[in-house]
Each structure stands twice: as structure tokens, then as C-alpha cells.
């Protein structure tokens, strides 16, 4: 009886593992870890150009002067 329960549990675990592999759960294990270390101020990242930063700073200055 104990062996039957052990085999049943093993089959459930293997089935669950196969489902997670097929769903892509383990596709990119390192990507999120590397993205958290990326520098957000890098000008090569779209949307981080120095011109855009200057515009944002000037808008913040205008808002602070209005207060």
C-alpha cells in the first residue's frame, strides 16, 4: 500500500513538472536577474536620451516654481 501511494505521488509530481516545462515556466531563468542590475540611466535605453531628461527636469522646475 505504501509503495502504491509513493508511486502515485511520484506520478503527480512528474505530471506537474511536465506541465510547467510545456508552459514555458523555465525558459528564461537569468533574464530577470540581469534586468534588475541594468542601469536605468543608460542613454542607450530607449526613452533615456539626455534631451528627454532636460525636458523632464525643466518641467519639474516649473512645477516647483508654481507652488
PDB file of N, CA and C in Angstrom:
ATOM      1  N   UNK A   1       0.818  -1.197   0.000  1.00  0.00           N
ATOM      2  CA  UNK A   1       0.000   0.000   0.000  1.00  0.00           C
ATOM      3  C   UNK A   1       0.864   1.265   0.000  1.00  0.00           C
ATOM      4  N   UNK A   2       1.928   1.270   0.789  1.00  0.00           N
ATOM      5  CA  UNK A   2       2.815   2.427   0.868  1.00  0.00           C
ATOM      6  C   UNK A   2       3.509   2.674  -0.466  1.00  0.00           C
ATOM      7  N   UNK A   3       3.877   1.593  -1.148  1.00  0.00           N
ATOM      8  CA  UNK A   3       4.543   1.733  -2.447  1.00  0.00           C
ATOM      9  C   UNK A   3       3.575   2.344  -3.458  1.00  0.00           C
ATOM     10  N   UNK A   4       2.332   1.934  -3.417  1.00  0.00           N
ATOM     11  CA  UNK A   4       1.324   2.469  -4.329  1.00  0.00           C
ATOM     12  C   UNK A   4       1.137   3.973  -4.113  1.00  0.00           C
ATOM     13  N   UNK A   5       1.097   4.406  -2.879  1.00  0.00           N
ATOM     14  CA  UNK A   5       0.963   5.838  -2.571  1.00  0.00           C
ATOM     15  C   UNK A   5       2.206   6.595  -3.045  1.00  0.00           C
ATOM     16  N   UNK A   6       3.390   6.016  -2.852  1.00  0.00           N
ATOM     17  CA  UNK A   6       4.634   6.653  -3.297  1.00  0.00           C
ATOM     18  C   UNK A   6       4.679   6.796  -4.812  1.00  0.00           C
ATOM     19  N   UNK A   7       4.265   5.760  -5.520  1.00  0.00           N
ATOM     20  CA  UNK A   7       4.240   5.808  -6.991  1.00  0.00           C
ATOM     21  C   UNK A   7       3.215   6.841  -7.458  1.00  0.00           C
ATOM     22  N   UNK A   8       2.070   6.902  -6.804  1.00  0.00           N
ATOM     23  CA  UNK A   8       1.046   7.876  -7.172  1.00  0.00           C
ATOM     24  C   UNK A   8       1.541   9.313  -6.972  1.00  0.00           C
ATOM     25  N   UNK A   9       2.194   9.566  -5.857  1.00  0.00           N
ATOM     26  CA  UNK A   9       2.750  10.905  -5.600  1.00  0.00           C
ATOM     27  C   UNK A   9       3.817  11.241  -6.637  1.00  0.00           C
ATOM     28  N   UNK A  10       4.664  10.263  -6.969  1.00  0.00           N
ATOM     29  CA  UNK A  10       5.712  10.493  -7.960  1.00  0.00           C
ATOM     30  C   UNK A  10       5.098  10.825  -9.324  1.00  0.00           C
ATOM     31  N   UNK A  11       4.055  10.129  -9.713  1.00  0.00           N
ATOM     32  CA  UNK A  11       3.403  10.408 -10.990  1.00  0.00           C
ATOM     33  C   UNK A  11       2.780  11.805 -11.012  1.00  0.00           C
ATOM     34  N   UNK A  12       2.205  12.212  -9.905  1.00  0.00           N
ATOM     35  CA  UNK A  12       1.627  13.560  -9.819  1.00  0.00           C
ATOM     36  C   UNK A  12       2.716  14.619  -9.955  1.00  0.00           C
ATOM     37  N   UNK A  13       3.849  14.408  -9.293  1.00  0.00           N
ATOM     38  CA  UNK A  13       4.957  15.369  -9.363  1.00  0.00           C
ATOM     39  C   UNK A  13       5.521  15.434 -10.782  1.00  0.00           C
ATOM     40  N   UNK A  14       5.703  14.273 -11.421  1.00  0.00           N
ATOM     41  CA  UNK A  14       6.224  14.251 -12.792  1.00  0.00           C
ATOM     42  C   UNK A  14       5.243  14.935 -13.737  1.00  0.00           C
ATOM     43  N   UNK A  15       3.964  14.684 -13.575  1.00  0.00           N
ATOM     44  CA  UNK A  15       2.946  15.326 -14.413  1.00  0.00           C
ATOM     45  C   UNK A  15       2.966  16.842 -14.235  1.00  0.00           C
ATOM     46  N   UNK A  16       3.061  17.308 -13.002  1.00  0.00           N
ATOM     47  CA  UNK A  16       3.118  18.744 -12.740  1.00  0.00           C
ATOM     48  C   UNK A  16       4.376  19.356 -13.354  1.00  0.00           C
ATOM     49  N   UNK A  17       5.502  18.667 -13.252  1.00  0.00           N
ATOM     50  CA  UNK A  17       6.744  19.170 -13.835  1.00  0.00           C
ATOM     51  C   UNK A  17       6.636  19.277 -15.353  1.00  0.00           C
ATOM     52  N   UNK A  18       6.066  18.268 -15.989  1.00  0.00           N
ATOM     53  CA  UNK A  18       5.905  18.292 -17.448  1.00  0.00           C
ATOM     54  C   UNK A  18       5.012  19.453 -17.859  1.00  0.00           C
ATOM     55  N   UNK A  19       3.948  19.704 -17.116  1.00  0.00           N
ATOM     56  CA  UNK A  19       3.075  20.830 -17.437  1.00  0.00           C
ATOM     57  C   UNK A  19       3.808  22.169 -17.331  1.00  0.00           C
ATOM     58  N   UNK A  20       4.634  22.335 -16.301  1.00  0.00           N
ATOM     59  CA  UNK A  20       5.348  23.603 -16.156  1.00  0.00           C
ATOM     60  C   UNK A  20       6.389  23.791 -17.247  1.00  0.00           C
ATOM     61  N   UNK A  21       7.023  22.702 -17.667  1.00  0.00           N
ATOM     62  CA  UNK A  21       8.007  22.809 -18.754  1.00  0.00           C
ATOM     63  C   UNK A  21       7.304  23.176 -20.056  1.00  0.00           C
ATOM     64  N   UNK A  22       6.174  22.547 -20.337  1.00  0.00           N
ATOM     65  CA  UNK A  22       5.436  22.844 -21.572  1.00  0.00           C
ATOM     66  C   UNK A  22       4.872  24.260 -21.578  1.00  0.00           C
ATOM     67  N   UNK A  23       4.572  24.817 -20.418  1.00  0.00           N
ATOM     68  CA  UNK A  23       4.019  26.170 -20.373  1.00  0.00           C
ATOM     69  C   UNK A  23       5.097  27.246 -20.461  1.00  0.00           C
ATOM     70  N   UNK A  24       6.377  26.854 -20.456  1.00  0.00           N
ATOM     71  CA  UNK A  24       7.461  27.826 -20.596  1.00  0.00           C
ATOM     72  C   UNK A  24       7.923  28.420 -19.283  1.00  0.00           C
ATOM     73  N   UNK A  25       7.618  27.775 -18.195  1.00  0.00           N
ATOM     74  CA  UNK A  25       7.965  28.298 -16.879  1.00  0.00           C
ATOM     75  C   UNK A  25       9.476  28.443 -16.692  1.00  0.00           C
ATOM     76  N   UNK A  26      10.261  27.590 -17.340  1.00  0.00           N
ATOM     77  CA  UNK A  26      11.708  27.577 -17.119  1.00  0.00           C
ATOM     78  C   UNK A  26      12.492  28.110 -18.319  1.00  0.00           C
ATOM     79  N   UNK A  27      11.854  28.875 -19.200  1.00  0.00           N
ATOM     80  CA  UNK A  27      12.515  29.340 -20.414  1.00  0.00           C
ATOM     81  C   UNK A  27      13.659  30.312 -20.137  1.00  0.00           C
ATOM     82  N   UNK A  28      13.415  31.342 -19.372  1.00  0.00           N
ATOM     83  CA  UNK A  28      14.446  32.358 -19.150  1.00  0.00           C
ATOM     84  C   UNK A  28      14.652  32.547 -17.653  1.00  0.00           C
ATOM     85  N   UNK A  29      15.614  31.828 -17.124  1.00  0.00           N
ATOM     86  CA  UNK A  29      15.853  31.891 -15.689  1.00  0.00           C
ATOM     87  C   UNK A  29      16.776  33.049 -15.307  1.00  0.00           C
ATOM     88  N   UNK A  30      17.621  33.518 -16.233  1.00  0.00           N
ATOM     89  CA  UNK A  30      18.609  34.536 -15.892  1.00  0.00           C
ATOM     90  C   UNK A  30      18.203  35.947 -16.311  1.00  0.00           C
ATOM     91  N   UNK A  31      17.259  36.075 -17.221  1.00  0.00           N
ATOM     92  CA  UNK A  31      16.870  37.383 -17.729  1.00  0.00           C
ATOM     93  C   UNK A  31      16.421  38.361 -16.655  1.00  0.00           C
ATOM     94  N   UNK A  32      15.469  38.005 -15.804  1.00  0.00           N
ATOM     95  CA  UNK A  32      15.035  38.941 -14.773  1.00  0.00           C
ATOM     96  C   UNK A  32      16.151  39.318 -13.798  1.00  0.00           C
ATOM     97  N   UNK A  33      17.040  38.388 -13.515  1.00  0.00           N
ATOM     98  CA  UNK A  33      18.149  38.692 -12.600  1.00  0.00           C
ATOM     99  C   UNK A  33      19.102  39.707 -13.224  1.00  0.00           C
ATOM    100  N   UNK A  34      19.305  39.637 -14.523  1.00  0.00           N
ATOM    101  CA  UNK A  34      20.191  40.593 -15.183  1.00  0.00           C
ATOM    102  C   UNK A  34      19.506  41.943 -15.372  1.00  0.00           C
ATOM    103  N   UNK A  35      18.207  41.933 -15.651  1.00  0.00           N
ATOM    104  CA  UNK A  35      17.496  43.193 -15.869  1.00  0.00           C
ATOM    105  C   UNK A  35      17.457  44.045 -14.615  1.00  0.00           C
ATOM    106  N   UNK A  36      17.419  43.427 -13.448  1.00  0.00           N
ATOM    107  CA  UNK A  36      17.356  44.210 -12.219  1.00  0.00           C
ATOM    108  C   UNK A  36      18.678  44.943 -11.972  1.00  0.00           C
ATOM    109  N   UNK A  37      19.759  44.452 -12.564  1.00  0.00           N
ATOM    110  CA  UNK A  37      21.066  45.075 -12.374  1.00  0.00           C
ATOM    111  C   UNK A  37      21.383  46.121 -13.441  1.00  0.00           C
ATOM    112  N   UNK A  38      20.547  46.232 -14.467  1.00  0.00           N
ATOM    113  CA  UNK A  38      20.818  47.179 -15.550  1.00  0.00           C
ATOM    114  C   UNK A  38      20.672  48.608 -15.046  1.00  0.00           C
ATOM    115  N   UNK A  39      21.477  49.489 -15.605  1.00  0.00           N
ATOM    116  CA  UNK A  39      21.453  50.899 -15.228  1.00  0.00           C
ATOM    117  C   UNK A  39      20.338  51.602 -15.994  1.00  0.00           C
ATOM    118  N   UNK A  40      19.380  52.152 -15.276  1.00  0.00           N
ATOM    119  CA  UNK A  40      18.258  52.826 -15.927  1.00  0.00           C
ATOM    120  C   UNK A  40      18.654  54.160 -16.547  1.00  0.00           C
ATOM    121  N   UNK A  41      19.805  54.698 -16.172  1.00  0.00           N
ATOM    122  CA  UNK A  41      20.245  55.981 -16.713  1.00  0.00           C
ATOM    123  C   UNK A  41      21.057  55.827 -17.990  1.00  0.00           C
ATOM    124  N   UNK A  42      21.178  54.624 -18.492  1.00  0.00           N
ATOM    125  CA  UNK A  42      21.967  54.370 -19.690  1.00  0.00           C
ATOM    126  C   UNK A  42      21.292  55.039 -20.894  1.00  0.00           C
ATOM    127  N   UNK A  43      21.999  55.912 -21.617  1.00  0.00           N
ATOM    128  CA  UNK A  43      21.381  56.606 -22.752  1.00  0.00           C
ATOM    129  C   UNK A  43      21.038  55.673 -23.911  1.00  0.00           C
ATOM    130  N   UNK A  44      21.581  54.447 -23.904  1.00  0.00           N
ATOM    131  CA  UNK A  44      21.272  53.508 -24.981  1.00  0.00           C
ATOM    132  C   UNK A  44      19.889  52.886 -24.805  1.00  0.00           C
ATOM    133  N   UNK A  45      19.303  53.032 -23.616  1.00  0.00           N
ATOM    134  CA  UNK A  45      17.960  52.520 -23.381  1.00  0.00           C
ATOM    135  C   UNK A  45      16.976  53.517 -23.978  1.00  0.00           C
ATOM    136  N   UNK A  46      16.036  53.048 -24.802  1.00  0.00           N
ATOM    137  CA  UNK A  46      15.068  53.974 -25.410  1.00  0.00           C
ATOM    138  C   UNK A  46      14.315  54.762 -24.344  1.00  0.00           C
ATOM    139  N   UNK A  47      14.202  56.068 -24.561  1.00  0.00           N
ATOM    140  CA  UNK A  47      13.492  56.911 -23.617  1.00  0.00           C
ATOM    141  C   UNK A  47      14.401  57.538 -22.578  1.00  0.00           C
ATOM    142  N   UNK A  48      15.710  57.258 -22.621  1.00  0.00           N
ATOM    143  CA  UNK A  48      16.641  57.822 -21.646  1.00  0.00           C
ATOM    144  C   UNK A  48      17.623  58.793 -22.298  1.00  0.00           C
ATOM    145  N   UNK A  49      17.204  59.479 -23.359  1.00  0.00           N
ATOM    146  CA  UNK A  49      18.102  60.417 -24.007  1.00  0.00           C
ATOM    147  C   UNK A  49      18.282  61.646 -23.121  1.00  0.00           C
ATOM    148  N   UNK A  50      19.401  62.317 -23.282  1.00  0.00           N
ATOM    149  CA  UNK A  50      19.688  63.485 -22.447  1.00  0.00           C
ATOM    150  C   UNK A  50      18.698  64.616 -22.739  1.00  0.00           C
ATOM    151  N   UNK A  51      18.205  64.705 -23.967  1.00  0.00           N
ATOM    152  CA  UNK A  51      17.240  65.737 -24.322  1.00  0.00           C
ATOM    153  C   UNK A  51      15.932  65.535 -23.563  1.00  0.00           C
ATOM    154  N   UNK A  52      15.511  64.288 -23.458  1.00  0.00           N
ATOM    155  CA  UNK A  52      14.284  63.993 -22.720  1.00  0.00           C
ATOM    156  C   UNK A  52      14.479  64.288 -21.238  1.00  0.00           C
ATOM    157  N   UNK A  53      15.652  63.984 -20.704  1.00  0.00           N
ATOM    158  CA  UNK A  53      15.934  64.243 -19.284  1.00  0.00           C
ATOM    159  C   UNK A  53      15.876  65.740 -19.004  1.00  0.00           C
ATOM    160  N   UNK A  54      16.428  66.558 -19.921  1.00  0.00           N
ATOM    161  CA  UNK A  54      16.413  68.006 -19.734  1.00  0.00           C
ATOM    162  C   UNK A  54      14.979  68.523 -19.713  1.00  0.00           C
ATOM    163  N   UNK A  55      14.141  67.995 -20.590  1.00  0.00           N
ATOM    164  CA  UNK A  55      12.744  68.409 -20.642  1.00  0.00           C
ATOM    165  C   UNK A  55      12.035  68.053 -19.343  1.00  0.00           C
ATOM    166  N   UNK A  56      12.305  66.849 -18.825  1.00  0.00           N
ATOM    167  CA  UNK A  56      11.672  66.431 -17.575  1.00  0.00           C
ATOM    168  C   UNK A  56      12.129  67.310 -16.416  1.00  0.00           C
ATOM    169  N   UNK A  57      13.406  67.640 -16.371  1.00  0.00           N
ATOM    170  CA  UNK A  57      13.927  68.478 -15.294  1.00  0.00           C
ATOM    171  C   UNK A  57      13.320  69.868 -15.374  1.00  0.00           C
ATOM    172  N   UNK A  58      13.204  70.421 -16.573  1.00  0.00           N
ATOM    173  CA  UNK A  58      12.629  71.761 -16.698  1.00  0.00           C
ATOM    174  C   UNK A  58      11.150  71.752 -16.314  1.00  0.00           C
ATOM    175  N   UNK A  59      10.432  70.689 -16.611  1.00  0.00           N
ATOM    176  CA  UNK A  59       9.031  70.607 -16.212  1.00  0.00           C
ATOM    177  C   UNK A  59       8.908  70.516 -14.697  1.00  0.00           C
ATOM    178  N   UNK A  60       9.782  69.781 -14.044  1.00  0.00           N
ATOM    179  CA  UNK A  60       9.763  69.684 -12.583  1.00  0.00           C
ATOM    180  C   UNK A  60      10.082  71.041 -11.984  1.00  0.00           C
ATOM    181  N   UNK A  61      11.061  71.772 -12.534  1.00  0.00           N
ATOM    182  CA  UNK A  61      11.404  73.103 -12.038  1.00  0.00           C
ATOM    183  C   UNK A  61      10.208  74.049 -12.159  1.00  0.00           C
ATOM    184  N   UNK A  62       9.493  73.999 -13.276  1.00  0.00           N
ATOM    185  CA  UNK A  62       8.331  74.852 -13.475  1.00  0.00           C
ATOM    186  C   UNK A  62       7.248  74.532 -12.446  1.00  0.00           C
ATOM    187  N   UNK A  63       7.041  73.252 -12.193  1.00  0.00           N
ATOM    188  CA  UNK A  63       6.025  72.852 -11.216  1.00  0.00           C
ATOM    189  C   UNK A  63       6.403  73.316  -9.803  1.00  0.00           C
ATOM    190  N   UNK A  64       7.681  73.246  -9.476  1.00  0.00           N
ATOM    191  CA  UNK A  64       8.111  73.662  -8.143  1.00  0.00           C
ATOM    192  C   UNK A  64       8.019  75.179  -7.994  1.00  0.00           C
ATOM    193  N   UNK A  65       8.260  75.936  -9.065  1.00  0.00           N
ATOM    194  CA  UNK A  65       8.176  77.383  -9.013  1.00  0.00           C
ATOM    195  C   UNK A  65       6.727  77.849  -8.881  1.00  0.00           C
ATOM    196  N   UNK A  66       5.773  77.063  -9.336  1.00  0.00           N
ATOM    197  CA  UNK A  66       4.360  77.438  -9.261  1.00  0.00           C
ATOM    198  C   UNK A  66       3.832  77.302  -7.840  1.00  0.00           C
ATOM    199  N   UNK A  67       4.472  76.486  -7.032  1.00  0.00           N
ATOM    200  CA  UNK A  67       3.992  76.235  -5.664  1.00  0.00           C
ATOM    201  C   UNK A  67       4.277  77.376  -4.753  1.00  0.00           C
TER     202      UNK A  67
END
